[in-house]
Amino acid sequence: MAEKLTADWTLELNVNCPHCNEEVDLLTECDFWEDRPNDFSILFLKDQEVYCPECGEKFTCDFDH
C-alpha cells in the first residue's frame, strides 16, 4: 500500500518595515495574537500597530488578504 501523502499549511503575514526595510513575518512575533480577533475578521484589520524585531521600531499597517 502506498504511503498516504499529507499537505501542510503555511501561514505568513509579511510587511516591510518602513524604518529599516527588513521583511517581517508578523505571525512569528510572540504577542501578535494578543488583543486581536482569532477569526476571519483579522484578514482585513486596519491601522494595526506592529513591531520590527530587527530595528525595534513600531509602525502601523493594514492587513490585506
PDB file of C-alpha atoms in Angstrom:
ATOM      1  CA  MET A   1       0.000   0.000   0.000  1.00  0.00           C
ATOM      2  CA  ALA A   2       1.326   3.430  -0.924  1.00  0.00           C
ATOM      3  CA  GLU A   3       2.174   5.872   1.832  1.00  0.00           C
ATOM      4  CA  LYS A   4      -0.571   8.433   2.372  1.00  0.00           C
ATOM      5  CA  LEU A   5       0.509  11.955   1.434  1.00  0.00           C
ATOM      6  CA  THR A   6      -0.333  14.953   3.565  1.00  0.00           C
ATOM      7  CA  ALA A   7      -0.308  18.656   2.802  1.00  0.00           C
ATOM      8  CA  ASP A   8       0.916  21.193   5.355  1.00  0.00           C
ATOM      9  CA  TRP A   9      -0.486  24.682   5.787  1.00  0.00           C
ATOM     10  CA  THR A  10       1.923  27.614   5.767  1.00  0.00           C
ATOM     11  CA  LEU A  11       0.702  30.921   7.069  1.00  0.00           C
ATOM     12  CA  GLU A  12       2.615  34.218   6.904  1.00  0.00           C
ATOM     13  CA  LEU A  13       1.747  37.874   7.323  1.00  0.00           C
ATOM     14  CA  ASN A  14       4.655  39.802   5.828  1.00  0.00           C
ATOM     15  CA  VAL A  15       5.378  43.522   5.806  1.00  0.00           C
ATOM     16  CA  ASN A  16       8.494  45.569   5.061  1.00  0.00           C
ATOM     17  CA  CYS A  17       9.487  47.803   7.951  1.00  0.00           C
ATOM     18  CA  PRO A  18       9.331  51.448   6.805  1.00  0.00           C
ATOM     19  CA  HIS A  19      12.315  52.278   9.047  1.00  0.00           C
ATOM     20  CA  CYS A  20      14.887  49.611   8.093  1.00  0.00           C
ATOM     21  CA  ASN A  21      13.157  47.913   5.104  1.00  0.00           C
ATOM     22  CA  GLU A  22      13.526  44.473   6.745  1.00  0.00           C
ATOM     23  CA  GLU A  23      10.800  41.995   5.793  1.00  0.00           C
ATOM     24  CA  VAL A  24       8.964  40.933   8.937  1.00  0.00           C
ATOM     25  CA  ASP A  25       6.622  37.957   9.303  1.00  0.00           C
ATOM     26  CA  LEU A  26       4.261  39.381  11.904  1.00  0.00           C
ATOM     27  CA  LEU A  27       2.928  35.952  12.852  1.00  0.00           C
ATOM     28  CA  THR A  28       6.308  34.970  14.310  1.00  0.00           C
ATOM     29  CA  GLU A  29       6.082  37.669  16.973  1.00  0.00           C
ATOM     30  CA  CYS A  30       5.072  36.082  20.281  1.00  0.00           C
ATOM     31  CA  ASP A  31       2.453  38.731  21.152  1.00  0.00           C
ATOM     32  CA  PHE A  32       0.900  39.055  17.692  1.00  0.00           C
ATOM     33  CA  TRP A  33      -2.452  37.479  18.681  1.00  0.00           C
ATOM     34  CA  GLU A  34      -2.754  39.474  21.909  1.00  0.00           C
ATOM     35  CA  ASP A  35      -5.847  41.730  21.748  1.00  0.00           C
ATOM     36  CA  ARG A  36      -6.620  40.669  18.163  1.00  0.00           C
ATOM     37  CA  PRO A  37      -9.597  38.609  16.969  1.00  0.00           C
ATOM     38  CA  ASN A  38      -8.939  34.957  16.195  1.00  0.00           C
ATOM     39  CA  ASP A  39     -11.424  34.689  13.348  1.00  0.00           C
ATOM     40  CA  PHE A  40     -11.584  35.729   9.696  1.00  0.00           C
ATOM     41  CA  SER A  41     -12.066  39.409  10.570  1.00  0.00           C
ATOM     42  CA  ILE A  42      -8.318  39.570  11.254  1.00  0.00           C
ATOM     43  CA  LEU A  43      -7.728  39.348   7.491  1.00  0.00           C
ATOM     44  CA  PHE A  44      -8.920  42.918   6.978  1.00  0.00           C
ATOM     45  CA  LEU A  45      -7.850  44.851  10.082  1.00  0.00           C
ATOM     46  CA  LYS A  46      -6.710  48.431   9.542  1.00  0.00           C
ATOM     47  CA  ASP A  47      -4.146  50.643  11.295  1.00  0.00           C
ATOM     48  CA  GLN A  48      -2.596  47.834  13.316  1.00  0.00           C
ATOM     49  CA  GLU A  49       0.401  48.752  15.439  1.00  0.00           C
ATOM     50  CA  VAL A  50       3.223  46.282  14.847  1.00  0.00           C
ATOM     51  CA  TYR A  51       6.869  45.985  15.855  1.00  0.00           C
ATOM     52  CA  CYS A  52      10.022  45.341  13.835  1.00  0.00           C
ATOM     53  CA  PRO A  53      12.282  42.907  15.718  1.00  0.00           C
ATOM     54  CA  GLU A  54      15.239  43.956  13.557  1.00  0.00           C
ATOM     55  CA  CYS A  55      15.363  47.699  14.359  1.00  0.00           C
ATOM     56  CA  GLY A  56      12.940  47.871  17.306  1.00  0.00           C
ATOM     57  CA  GLU A  57      10.653  50.493  15.756  1.00  0.00           C
ATOM     58  CA  LYS A  58       6.861  50.390  15.946  1.00  0.00           C
ATOM     59  CA  PHE A  59       4.688  51.305  12.968  1.00  0.00           C
ATOM     60  CA  THR A  60       1.144  50.790  11.722  1.00  0.00           C
ATOM     61  CA  CYS A  61      -0.077  48.830   8.744  1.00  0.00           C
ATOM     62  CA  ASP A  62      -3.281  47.403   7.291  1.00  0.00           C
ATOM     63  CA  PHE A  63      -3.732  43.652   6.950  1.00  0.00           C
ATOM     64  CA  ASP A  64      -4.709  42.665   3.422  1.00  0.00           C
ATOM     65  CA  HIS A  65      -5.901  39.304   2.194  1.00  0.00           C
TER      66      HIS A  65
END
